[in-house]
PDB file of C-alpha atoms in Angstrom:
ATOM      1  CA  MET P  21      33.995 174.798 263.411  1.00 44.00           C
ATOM      2  CA  GLN P  22      31.243 173.163 265.138  1.00 43.00           C
ATOM      3  CA  ARG P  23      29.455 169.896 264.258  1.00 45.00           C
ATOM      4  CA  PHE P  24      26.044 170.861 262.247  1.00 46.00           C
ATOM      5  CA  TRP P  25      24.179 167.953 264.282  1.00 48.00           C
ATOM      6  CA  SER P  26      23.448 167.709 267.637  1.00 47.00           C
ATOM      7  CA  SER P  27      23.182 164.430 270.000  1.00 44.00           C
ATOM      8  CA  ARG P  28      20.040 165.786 271.494  1.00 44.00           C
ATOM      9  CA  TRP P  29      18.468 165.473 267.843  1.00 47.00           C
ATOM     10  CA  LEU P  30      19.200 161.632 267.613  1.00 47.00           C
ATOM     11  CA  ALA P  31      16.496 161.017 269.986  1.00 41.00           C
ATOM     12  CA  PRO P  32      14.653 157.651 270.381  1.00 36.00           C
ATOM     13  CA  ALA P  33      11.277 159.451 269.699  1.00 35.00           C
ATOM     14  CA  THR P  34      12.007 159.593 265.961  1.00 35.00           C
ATOM     15  CA  SER P  35      10.883 156.309 264.396  1.00 33.00           C
ATOM     16  CA  LEU P  36      11.147 155.638 260.705  1.00 32.00           C
ATOM     17  CA  GLY P  37      10.642 151.731 260.994  1.00 34.00           C
ATOM     18  CA  LEU P  38       7.092 151.519 259.518  1.00 31.00           C
ATOM     19  CA  GLY P  39       7.007 147.772 260.091  1.00 31.00           C
ATOM     20  CA  LEU P  40      10.188 146.794 258.357  1.00 33.00           C
ATOM     21  CA  GLY P  41      10.102 143.169 257.204  1.00 33.00           C
ATOM     22  CA  LEU P  42       6.411 142.765 257.833  1.00 28.00           C
ATOM     23  CA  GLY P  43       5.830 141.818 254.155  1.00 31.00           C
ATOM     24  CA  ALA P  44       8.309 139.050 254.392  1.00 33.00           C
ATOM     25  CA  ALA P  45       6.749 137.700 257.382  1.00 31.00           C
ATOM     26  CA  LEU P  46       2.871 137.764 255.604  1.00 29.00           C
ATOM     27  CA  THR P  47       3.956 136.154 252.450  1.00 32.00           C
ATOM     28  CA  GLY P  48       7.540 134.735 252.598  1.00 33.00           C
ATOM     29  CA  ARG P  49       8.358 136.922 249.256  1.00 33.00           C
ATOM     30  CA  ARG P  50       9.175 140.328 247.927  1.00 34.00           C
ATOM     31  CA  LEU P  51       6.032 142.566 247.404  1.00 32.00           C
ATOM     32  CA  GLN P  52       5.140 144.495 244.449  1.00 36.00           C
ATOM     33  CA  PRO P  53       8.139 143.620 242.336  1.00 37.00           C
ATOM     34  CA  GLY P  54       8.905 145.858 239.485  1.00 38.00           C
ATOM     35  CA  PRO P  55       8.664 145.138 235.861  1.00 37.00           C
ATOM     36  CA  GLU P  56      12.494 144.860 235.299  1.00 38.00           C
ATOM     37  CA  GLU P  57      13.059 143.002 238.479  1.00 37.00           C
ATOM     38  CA  GLY P  58      13.927 139.317 238.393  1.00 37.00           C
ATOM     39  CA  ALA P  59      12.876 136.412 240.574  1.00 36.00           C
ATOM     40  CA  ALA P  60      13.301 136.541 244.284  1.00 38.00           C
ATOM     41  CA  ALA P  61      16.451 134.652 244.335  1.00 38.00           C
ATOM     42  CA  GLY P  62      17.809 137.067 241.845  1.00 50.00           C
ATOM     43  CA  GLY P  63      19.443 140.598 242.091  1.00 57.00           C
ATOM     44  CA  LEU P  64      21.496 141.796 245.070  1.00 61.00           C
ATOM     45  CA  LEU P  65      18.897 140.434 247.809  1.00 61.00           C
ATOM     46  CA  ALA P  66      20.104 137.047 247.429  1.00 61.00           C
ATOM     47  CA  ARG P  67      23.729 138.014 248.253  1.00 59.00           C
ATOM     48  CA  LEU P  68      23.262 140.175 251.109  1.00 61.00           C
ATOM     49  CA  PRO P  69      24.378 138.745 254.371  1.00 58.00           C
ATOM     50  CA  VAL P  70      22.144 141.253 256.547  1.00 58.00           C
ATOM     51  CA  LEU P  71      19.295 143.661 256.057  1.00 63.00           C
ATOM     52  CA  PRO P  72      18.730 146.783 258.399  1.00 69.00           C
ATOM     53  CA  GLY P  73      15.228 145.828 259.420  1.00 56.00           C
ATOM     54  CA  ALA P  74      13.838 144.886 262.907  1.00 45.00           C
ATOM     55  CA  ALA P  75      12.556 141.694 263.668  1.00 39.00           C
ATOM     56  CA  ALA P  76       9.506 140.876 261.465  1.00 43.00           C
ATOM     57  CA  ALA P  77       6.114 140.999 263.002  1.00 45.00           C
ATOM     58  CA  SER P  78       4.153 137.822 263.672  1.00 46.00           C
ATOM     59  CA  LEU P  79       0.977 137.950 261.742  1.00 52.00           C
ATOM     60  CA  PRO P  80      -1.210 135.218 260.171  1.00 53.00           C
ATOM     61  CA  ALA P  81      -0.888 135.044 256.306  1.00 56.00           C
ATOM     62  CA  GLY P  82      -4.571 135.320 255.939  1.00 58.00           C
ATOM     63  CA  GLY P  83      -7.936 135.306 257.781  1.00 70.00           C
ATOM     64  CA  GLU P  84     -10.940 137.797 258.268  1.00 77.00           C
ATOM     65  CA  LEU P  85      -9.014 140.773 258.679  1.00 73.00           C
ATOM     66  CA  ALA P  86      -7.067 140.683 255.449  1.00 76.00           C
ATOM     67  CA  LYS P  87      -9.824 139.590 253.248  1.00 75.00           C
ATOM     68  CA  TYR P  88      -9.791 142.788 251.566  1.00 77.00           C
ATOM     69  CA  GLY P  89      -6.173 143.129 251.562  1.00 71.00           C
ATOM     70  CA  LEU P  90      -3.898 145.138 254.044  1.00 73.00           C
ATOM     71  CA  PRO P  91      -3.541 148.906 253.271  1.00 82.00           C
ATOM     72  CA  GLY P  92       0.254 148.971 253.312  1.00 74.00           C
ATOM     73  CA  LEU P  93       3.183 146.637 253.758  1.00 72.00           C
ATOM     74  CA  SER P  94       7.138 147.420 253.704  1.00 69.00           C
ATOM     75  CA  GLN P  95       8.082 147.457 250.196  1.00 88.00           C
ATOM     76  CA  LEU P  96      11.353 146.024 249.084  1.00 91.00           C
ATOM     77  CA  ARG P  97      13.010 146.442 245.766  1.00 91.00           C
ATOM     78  CA  SER P  98      15.652 144.055 244.679  1.00 91.00           C
ATOM     79  CA  ARG P  99      17.792 145.490 241.771  1.00 91.00           C
ATOM     80  CA  GLU P 100      21.104 144.804 240.309  1.00 85.00           C
ATOM     81  CA  SER P 101      23.136 147.152 242.419  1.00 86.00           C
ATOM     82  CA  TYR P 102      21.117 147.477 245.525  1.00 94.00           C
ATOM     83  CA  VAL P 103      18.246 146.642 247.588  1.00 94.00           C
ATOM     84  CA  LEU P 104      16.120 149.425 249.028  1.00 94.00           C
ATOM     85  CA  CYS P 105      13.067 149.632 251.364  1.00 94.00           C
ATOM     86  CA  TYR P 106      10.504 152.191 250.092  1.00 96.00           C
ATOM     87  CA  ASP P 107       8.710 154.722 252.240  1.00 95.00           C
ATOM     88  CA  PRO P 108       5.454 155.503 250.198  1.00 95.00           C
ATOM     89  CA  ARG P 109       4.689 158.478 252.635  1.00 95.00           C
ATOM     90  CA  GLY P 110       7.957 160.242 252.094  1.00 97.00           C
ATOM     91  CA  ARG P 111       8.176 159.143 248.550  1.00 97.00           C
ATOM     92  CA  SER P 112      11.907 158.121 248.900  1.00 97.00           C
ATOM     93  CA  ALA P 113      13.421 154.961 250.421  1.00 96.00           C
ATOM     94  CA  LEU P 114      13.872 154.389 254.081  1.00 96.00           C
ATOM     95  CA  TRP P 115      17.009 152.544 253.497  1.00 96.00           C
ATOM     96  CA  VAL P 116      19.065 151.452 250.348  1.00 96.00           C
ATOM     97  CA  VAL P 117      21.970 148.669 250.737  1.00 95.00           C
ATOM     98  CA  GLU P 118      24.521 148.277 248.364  1.00 95.00           C
ATOM     99  CA  ARG P 119      27.879 146.033 248.248  1.00 94.00           C
ATOM    100  CA  LEU P 120      31.210 147.689 246.863  1.00 94.00           C
ATOM    101  CA  SER P 121      33.950 145.878 245.508  1.00 89.00           C
ATOM    102  CA  ALA P 122      36.873 146.631 243.790  1.00 89.00           C
ATOM    103  CA  ALA P 123      36.044 144.989 240.711  1.00 86.00           C
ATOM    104  CA  GLY P 124      32.595 146.512 240.691  1.00 86.00           C
ATOM    105  CA  LEU P 125      34.143 149.868 240.666  1.00 90.00           C
ATOM    106  CA  SER P 126      35.762 149.310 237.190  1.00 85.00           C
ATOM    107  CA  GLY P 127      34.015 149.335 233.955  1.00 81.00           C
ATOM    108  CA  ALA P 128      32.964 151.873 231.196  1.00 82.00           C
ATOM    109  CA  PRO P 129      29.425 152.454 231.477  1.00 83.00           C
ATOM    110  CA  GLU P 130      27.899 155.814 229.833  1.00 88.00           C
ATOM    111  CA  ARG P 131      26.669 157.868 232.769  1.00 88.00           C
ATOM    112  CA  ALA P 132      25.270 160.414 230.113  1.00 87.00           C
ATOM    113  CA  ALA P 133      23.171 157.285 228.903  1.00 90.00           C
ATOM    114  CA  CYS P 134      21.520 157.345 232.353  1.00 93.00           C
ATOM    115  CA  ALA P 135      18.325 159.459 233.210  1.00 96.00           C
ATOM    116  CA  PHE P 136      16.663 160.019 236.175  1.00 97.00           C
ATOM    117  CA  ARG P 137      13.140 158.394 235.945  1.00 97.00           C
ATOM    118  CA  GLU P 138      10.041 157.416 237.920  1.00 97.00           C
ATOM    119  CA  ASP P 139       9.933 154.089 239.436  1.00 96.00           C
ATOM    120  CA  ASP P 140       6.721 152.451 237.924  1.00 95.00           C
ATOM    121  CA  SER P 141       6.823 149.767 240.341  1.00 94.00           C
ATOM    122  CA  VAL P 142       5.714 152.230 242.867  1.00 94.00           C
ATOM    123  CA  HIS P 143       1.781 153.285 242.956  1.00 93.00           C
ATOM    124  CA  GLU P 144       1.464 156.505 241.155  1.00 95.00           C
ATOM    125  CA  TYR P 145       0.045 158.360 244.290  1.00 95.00           C
ATOM    126  CA  HIS P 146       3.327 157.415 246.241  1.00 96.00           C
ATOM    127  CA  ARG P 147       6.052 157.931 243.552  1.00 96.00           C
ATOM    128  CA  ALA P 148       8.213 160.957 243.118  1.00 98.00           C
ATOM    129  CA  THR P 149       8.656 162.624 239.635  1.00 98.00           C
ATOM    130  CA  ASN P 150      11.269 164.660 237.945  1.00 98.00           C
ATOM    131  CA  ALA P 151       8.830 167.453 238.155  1.00 98.00           C
ATOM    132  CA  ASP P 152       8.780 167.411 241.850  1.00 98.00           C
ATOM    133  CA  TYR P 153      12.579 168.696 241.638  1.00 98.00           C
ATOM    134  CA  ARG P 154      12.472 170.934 239.034  1.00 98.00           C
ATOM    135  CA  GLY P 155      12.872 174.348 240.531  1.00 98.00           C
ATOM    136  CA  SER P 156      12.971 173.005 244.023  1.00 98.00           C
ATOM    137  CA  GLY P 157      16.590 174.074 244.969  1.00 98.00           C
ATOM    138  CA  PHE P 158      17.478 170.418 245.815  1.00 98.00           C
ATOM    139  CA  ASP P 159      19.647 167.796 244.054  1.00 98.00           C
ATOM    140  CA  ARG P 160      18.312 164.402 243.193  1.00 98.00           C
ATOM    141  CA  GLY P 161      20.746 162.966 245.676  1.00 98.00           C
ATOM    142  CA  HIS P 162      21.399 159.421 245.005  1.00 98.00           C
ATOM    143  CA  LEU P 163      21.292 156.930 248.044  1.00 98.00           C
ATOM    144  CA  ALA P 164      23.114 154.239 246.244  1.00 97.00           C
ATOM    145  CA  ALA P 165      25.709 155.961 244.274  1.00 96.00           C
ATOM    146  CA  ALA P 166      25.940 155.663 240.438  1.00 94.00           C
ATOM    147  CA  ALA P 167      29.597 155.745 240.630  1.00 94.00           C
ATOM    148  CA  ASN P 168      29.595 152.656 243.103  1.00 94.00           C
ATOM    149  CA  HIS P 169      28.233 150.386 240.223  1.00 93.00           C
ATOM    150  CA  ARG P 170      30.235 150.727 237.084  1.00 90.00           C
ATOM    151  CA  TRP P 171      30.403 147.189 236.503  1.00 91.00           C
ATOM    152  CA  SER P 172      27.579 147.358 234.078  1.00 91.00           C
ATOM    153  CA  GLN P 173      25.304 149.817 232.219  1.00 93.00           C
ATOM    154  CA  LYS P 174      22.116 148.308 233.812  1.00 93.00           C
ATOM    155  CA  ALA P 175      23.621 148.202 237.259  1.00 92.00           C
ATOM    156  CA  MET P 176      24.456 152.197 237.123  1.00 93.00           C
ATOM    157  CA  GLY P 177      21.315 152.925 235.338  1.00 95.00           C
ATOM    158  CA  ASP P 178      19.181 151.307 237.980  1.00 95.00           C
ATOM    159  CA  THR P 179      20.597 153.814 240.548  1.00 96.00           C
ATOM    160  CA  PHE P 180      18.544 156.719 238.645  1.00 97.00           C
ATOM    161  CA  TYR P 181      15.197 155.460 239.819  1.00 97.00           C
ATOM    162  CA  LEU P 182      13.768 158.432 241.817  1.00 98.00           C
ATOM    163  CA  SER P 183      13.066 155.747 244.569  1.00 97.00           C
ATOM    164  CA  ASN P 184      16.642 155.663 245.043  1.00 97.00           C
ATOM    165  CA  VAL P 185      16.827 159.389 245.350  1.00 98.00           C
ATOM    166  CA  ALA P 186      16.206 161.933 247.818  1.00 98.00           C
ATOM    167  CA  PRO P 187      16.015 165.718 248.060  1.00 98.00           C
ATOM    168  CA  GLN P 188      19.705 166.775 248.991  1.00 98.00           C
ATOM    169  CA  ASN P 189      21.241 170.190 249.431  1.00 98.00           C
ATOM    170  CA  PRO P 190      23.326 170.874 246.231  1.00 98.00           C
ATOM    171  CA  HIS P 191      26.325 171.938 248.030  1.00 98.00           C
ATOM    172  CA  LEU P 192      26.280 168.825 250.417  1.00 98.00           C
ATOM    173  CA  ASN P 193      25.638 166.572 247.718  1.00 98.00           C
ATOM    174  CA  GLN P 194      28.660 167.691 245.362  1.00 97.00           C
ATOM    175  CA  ASN P 195      31.119 168.361 248.184  1.00 98.00           C
ATOM    176  CA  ALA P 196      31.062 166.822 251.707  1.00 98.00           C
ATOM    177  CA  TRP P 197      28.693 163.965 250.692  1.00 98.00           C
ATOM    178  CA  ASN P 198      30.759 163.198 247.615  1.00 97.00           C
ATOM    179  CA  ASN P 199      33.711 162.856 249.775  1.00 98.00           C
ATOM    180  CA  LEU P 200      32.059 160.401 252.006  1.00 98.00           C
ATOM    181  CA  GLU P 201      30.941 158.240 248.944  1.00 98.00           C
ATOM    182  CA  LYS P 202      34.647 158.520 247.436  1.00 97.00           C
ATOM    183  CA  TYR P 203      35.681 157.222 250.858  1.00 98.00           C
ATOM    184  CA  CYS P 204      33.391 154.470 250.750  1.00 97.00           C
ATOM    185  CA  ARG P 205      34.891 153.353 247.570  1.00 97.00           C
ATOM    186  CA  SER P 206      38.369 153.688 248.618  1.00 97.00           C
ATOM    187  CA  LEU P 207      37.712 151.047 251.313  1.00 97.00           C
ATOM    188  CA  THR P 208      37.535 148.452 248.725  1.00 96.00           C
ATOM    189  CA  LYS P 209      41.211 148.510 248.509  1.00 95.00           C
ATOM    190  CA  TYR P 210      41.644 147.076 252.032  1.00 92.00           C
ATOM    191  CA  ASN P 211      38.417 145.171 252.671  1.00 94.00           C
ATOM    192  CA  LYS P 212      37.067 141.923 251.353  1.00 91.00           C
ATOM    193  CA  ASN P 213      33.701 143.482 250.850  1.00 91.00           C
ATOM    194  CA  VAL P 214      32.223 146.852 251.783  1.00 95.00           C
ATOM    195  CA  TYR P 215      28.322 147.002 252.354  1.00 95.00           C
ATOM    196  CA  VAL P 216      26.830 150.442 252.450  1.00 96.00           C
ATOM    197  CA  CYS P 217      23.499 151.418 253.963  1.00 96.00           C
ATOM    198  CA  THR P 218      22.244 154.833 253.446  1.00 97.00           C
ATOM    199  CA  GLY P 219      19.001 156.589 254.279  1.00 97.00           C
ATOM    200  CA  PRO P 220      17.201 159.772 255.282  1.00 98.00           C
ATOM    201  CA  LEU P 221      16.582 160.963 258.771  1.00 97.00           C
ATOM    202  CA  PHE P 222      13.814 163.331 259.942  1.00 97.00           C
ATOM    203  CA  LEU P 223      15.390 164.313 263.329  1.00 97.00           C
ATOM    204  CA  PRO P 224      13.511 166.564 266.046  1.00 96.00           C
ATOM    205  CA  ARG P 225      14.940 169.765 267.208  1.00 94.00           C
ATOM    206  CA  MET P 226      13.913 172.275 270.174  1.00 96.00           C
ATOM    207  CA  GLU P 227      11.993 175.346 268.948  1.00 96.00           C
ATOM    208  CA  ALA P 228      11.632 178.699 270.978  1.00 97.00           C
ATOM    209  CA  ASP P 229       8.624 177.287 273.209  1.00 97.00           C
ATOM    210  CA  GLY P 230      11.249 174.747 274.592  1.00 97.00           C
ATOM    211  CA  LYS P 231       9.414 171.701 272.957  1.00 98.00           C
ATOM    212  CA  MET P 232      10.844 169.250 270.466  1.00 97.00           C
ATOM    213  CA  TYR P 233       9.359 169.085 267.069  1.00 97.00           C
ATOM    214  CA  VAL P 234      10.129 167.260 263.884  1.00 97.00           C
ATOM    215  CA  LYS P 235       9.662 169.791 260.950  1.00 96.00           C
ATOM    216  CA  TYR P 236      10.722 169.029 257.461  1.00 97.00           C
ATOM    217  CA  GLN P 237       9.892 170.802 254.044  1.00 98.00           C
ATOM    218  CA  VAL P 238       8.143 168.907 251.136  1.00 98.00           C
ATOM    219  CA  ILE P 239       8.661 169.669 247.501  1.00 98.00           C
ATOM    220  CA  GLY P 240       6.647 169.446 244.060  1.00 98.00           C
ATOM    221  CA  LYS P 241       3.046 168.077 243.889  1.00 97.00           C
ATOM    222  CA  SER P 242       3.932 164.756 245.198  1.00 98.00           C
ATOM    223  CA  HIS P 243       4.976 166.253 248.470  1.00 98.00           C
ATOM    224  CA  VAL P 244       8.444 164.412 248.566  1.00 98.00           C
ATOM    225  CA  ALA P 245       9.729 164.749 251.796  1.00 98.00           C
ATOM    226  CA  VAL P 246      13.246 166.646 252.262  1.00 98.00           C
ATOM    227  CA  PRO P 247      15.365 164.881 255.144  1.00 98.00           C
ATOM    228  CA  THR P 248      16.844 166.925 257.776  1.00 98.00           C
ATOM    229  CA  HIS P 249      19.849 164.570 257.795  1.00 98.00           C
ATOM    230  CA  PHE P 250      21.285 161.623 256.029  1.00 98.00           C
ATOM    231  CA  PHE P 251      22.795 158.526 257.342  1.00 98.00           C
ATOM    232  CA  LYS P 252      25.656 156.109 256.151  1.00 97.00           C
ATOM    233  CA  VAL P 253      26.475 152.720 257.737  1.00 96.00           C
ATOM    234  CA  LEU P 254      29.400 150.897 256.498  1.00 96.00           C
ATOM    235  CA  ILE P 255      29.664 147.221 257.087  1.00 95.00           C
ATOM    236  CA  LEU P 256      33.359 146.167 256.215  1.00 95.00           C
ATOM    237  CA  GLU P 257      34.349 142.573 255.930  1.00 93.00           C
ATOM    238  CA  LYS P 258      37.991 142.373 256.610  1.00 92.00           C
ATOM    239  CA  PRO P 259      40.478 139.816 254.820  1.00 90.00           C
ATOM    240  CA  GLY P 260      40.755 137.973 258.274  1.00 88.00           C
ATOM    241  CA  GLY P 261      37.145 137.667 259.074  1.00 87.00           C
ATOM    242  CA  GLU P 262      36.685 140.748 261.251  1.00 91.00           C
ATOM    243  CA  ILE P 263      33.860 142.917 260.819  1.00 93.00           C
ATOM    244  CA  GLU P 264      34.189 146.667 261.184  1.00 95.00           C
ATOM    245  CA  LEU P 265      31.165 149.120 261.553  1.00 95.00           C
ATOM    246  CA  ARG P 266      31.272 152.721 260.827  1.00 96.00           C
ATOM    247  CA  SER P 267      28.407 155.017 261.097  1.00 97.00           C
ATOM    248  CA  TYR P 268      27.888 158.496 259.911  1.00 97.00           C
ATOM    249  CA  VAL P 269      25.275 161.451 260.044  1.00 97.00           C
ATOM    250  CA  MET P 270      25.568 164.665 257.890  1.00 97.00           C
ATOM    251  CA  PRO P 271      23.000 167.480 257.995  1.00 97.00           C
ATOM    252  CA  ASN P 272      21.046 168.146 254.794  1.00 98.00           C
ATOM    253  CA  CYS P 273      22.528 171.778 254.549  1.00 97.00           C
ATOM    254  CA  PRO P 274      26.042 172.860 253.089  1.00 97.00           C
ATOM    255  CA  VAL P 275      28.793 171.426 254.971  1.00 96.00           C
ATOM    256  CA  ASP P 276      32.402 172.578 254.757  1.00 96.00           C
ATOM    257  CA  GLU P 277      33.930 169.841 252.763  1.00 95.00           C
ATOM    258  CA  LYS P 278      37.368 170.502 254.467  1.00 95.00           C
ATOM    259  CA  LEU P 279      36.138 168.931 257.565  1.00 96.00           C
ATOM    260  CA  PRO P 280      37.481 165.492 258.278  1.00 96.00           C
ATOM    261  CA  LEU P 281      34.875 162.725 257.837  1.00 96.00           C
ATOM    262  CA  GLU P 282      35.658 161.638 261.346  1.00 95.00           C
ATOM    263  CA  ARG P 283      33.956 164.396 262.721  1.00 95.00           C
ATOM    264  CA  PHE P 284      30.746 162.894 261.339  1.00 97.00           C
ATOM    265  CA  LEU P 285      30.994 159.656 262.885  1.00 96.00           C
ATOM    266  CA  VAL P 286      28.266 158.801 265.400  1.00 96.00           C
ATOM    267  CA  PRO P 287      27.480 155.840 267.853  1.00 95.00           C
ATOM    268  CA  ILE P 288      25.628 153.360 265.697  1.00 94.00           C
ATOM    269  CA  GLU P 289      22.947 153.248 268.587  1.00 94.00           C
ATOM    270  CA  SER P 290      22.106 156.838 267.592  1.00 95.00           C
ATOM    271  CA  ILE P 291      21.124 156.074 264.144  1.00 95.00           C
ATOM    272  CA  GLU P 292      19.335 152.768 265.211  1.00 94.00           C
ATOM    273  CA  ARG P 293      17.256 154.854 267.586  1.00 95.00           C
ATOM    274  CA  ALA P 294      16.600 157.795 265.452  1.00 95.00           C
ATOM    275  CA  SER P 295      15.706 155.566 262.198  1.00 94.00           C
ATOM    276  CA  GLY P 296      13.723 152.757 263.629  1.00 93.00           C
ATOM    277  CA  LEU P 297      16.258 150.482 262.138  1.00 93.00           C
ATOM    278  CA  LEU P 298      18.628 147.645 263.656  1.00 92.00           C
ATOM    279  CA  PHE P 299      22.012 146.785 262.429  1.00 91.00           C
ATOM    280  CA  VAL P 300      23.914 145.398 265.485  1.00 89.00           C
ATOM    281  CA  PRO P 301      21.655 142.111 266.156  1.00 86.00           C
ATOM    282  CA  ASN P 302      21.644 141.334 262.530  1.00 84.00           C
ATOM    283  CA  ILE P 303      25.399 141.539 262.260  1.00 88.00           C
ATOM    284  CA  LEU P 304      25.907 139.690 265.574  1.00 87.00           C
ATOM    285  CA  LYS P 305      23.834 136.741 264.395  1.00 84.00           C
ATOM    286  CA  ARG P 306      26.697 136.307 261.758  1.00 83.00           C
ATOM    287  CA  THR P 307      29.713 136.853 263.781  1.00 82.00           C
ATOM    288  CA  SER P 308      31.011 137.932 267.320  1.00 80.00           C
ATOM    289  CA  ASN P 309      34.299 139.541 265.854  1.00 86.00           C
ATOM    290  CA  LEU P 310      32.707 143.082 265.418  1.00 89.00           C
ATOM    291  CA  LYS P 311      34.446 146.351 266.093  1.00 91.00           C
ATOM    292  CA  ALA P 312      32.706 149.648 265.952  1.00 89.00           C
ATOM    293  CA  ILE P 313      34.904 152.595 265.094  1.00 89.00           C
ATOM    294  CA  THR P 314      33.985 155.625 266.988  1.00 81.00           C
ATOM    295  CA  ALA P 315      35.057 159.190 266.545  1.00 79.00           C
ATOM    296  CA  ASP P 316      38.399 159.004 268.323  1.00 70.00           C
ATOM    297  CA  GLY P 317      39.272 155.984 266.151  1.00 64.00           C
ATOM    298  CA  THR P 318      38.792 153.095 268.720  1.00 66.00           C
ATOM    299  CA  GLY P 319      36.587 150.272 268.274  1.00 65.00           C
ATOM    300  CA  ASP P 320      34.362 148.544 271.206  1.00 61.00           C
ATOM    301  CA  CYS P 321      32.381 145.362 270.448  1.00 55.00           C
ATOM    302  CA  LEU P 322      31.630 144.509 273.977  1.00 46.00           C
ATOM    303  CA  SER P 323      29.514 147.676 274.889  1.00 53.00           C
ATOM    304  CA  LEU P 324      27.577 147.008 271.775  1.00 52.00           C
ATOM    305  CA  GLN P 325      26.701 143.366 272.547  1.00 53.00           C
ATOM    306  CA  ARG P 326      25.577 144.346 276.095  1.00 48.00           C
ATOM    307  CA  SER P 327      23.307 147.161 274.976  1.00 53.00           C
ATOM    308  CA  HIS P 328      21.511 145.154 272.427  1.00 54.00           C
ATOM    309  CA  ARG P 329      21.112 142.075 274.875  1.00 52.00           C
ATOM    310  CA  SER P 330      19.712 144.374 277.427  1.00 48.00           C
ATOM    311  CA  LEU P 331      16.792 144.999 274.800  1.00 44.00           C
ATOM    312  CA  GLN P 332      16.000 141.620 274.070  1.00 45.00           C
TER     313      GLN P 332
END
């Protein structure tokens, strides 16, 4: 069976960066904190070793151009179980980062007590609602998975904000994607920490006229964007200090759950180019002992260092 994605779709033309990190550069703090969020020093944000953003833009904090406020900045949300960067245009997250550990997977929260709900820290013009998903044919697919955060009722409950959700094909959500989530949890048995970054992709494909187009469906009155694909980047901290990188892409369509997950491994550069995000430079600031796992099971750190150095 052939792979569902094509390398030509992972083209540099698609960029979802939307000025990641710009808000931090302007204010030095998180923007528009939700009513349930703690101080900037709290939540998962303070515990993350890296964030998947590009270098922050250098702009003055005030001045004549900002006298009436700037119309939009990257929107970070730091909650108990994850950090996300929200995309108000797509009504979902650009990326969500969570930390998995063996201890965090144990506990007895009641999933039945959790309910999908609007994120009232997002302006009503830009938030998804449950009504948008009703009758759409898509699942409310968690980006930070609920089962990853069994250590507290609140941590699990926070994953049910619709800002942590994207429209996902039901077969994918309940089968192959679920297998990938289970695999991520299994890695906590052999690694000190497992950091998982998940997000949507909107990839171009060639149409009959020979031109490349980015086309995607929207659902509901809020026009929630339906991703063409999803990515998941795993940053594994080994007991000996080595960092291992694994990166996956799955199409947002039915996928044979019997296919080995290795079939969906892609070079991290493909996700960086397609999403507008950067992972490797941020990781290399903290370690030189990085190995990226490829589809053939091998790892190569030197080529990663060279390719990113050439862009500086």
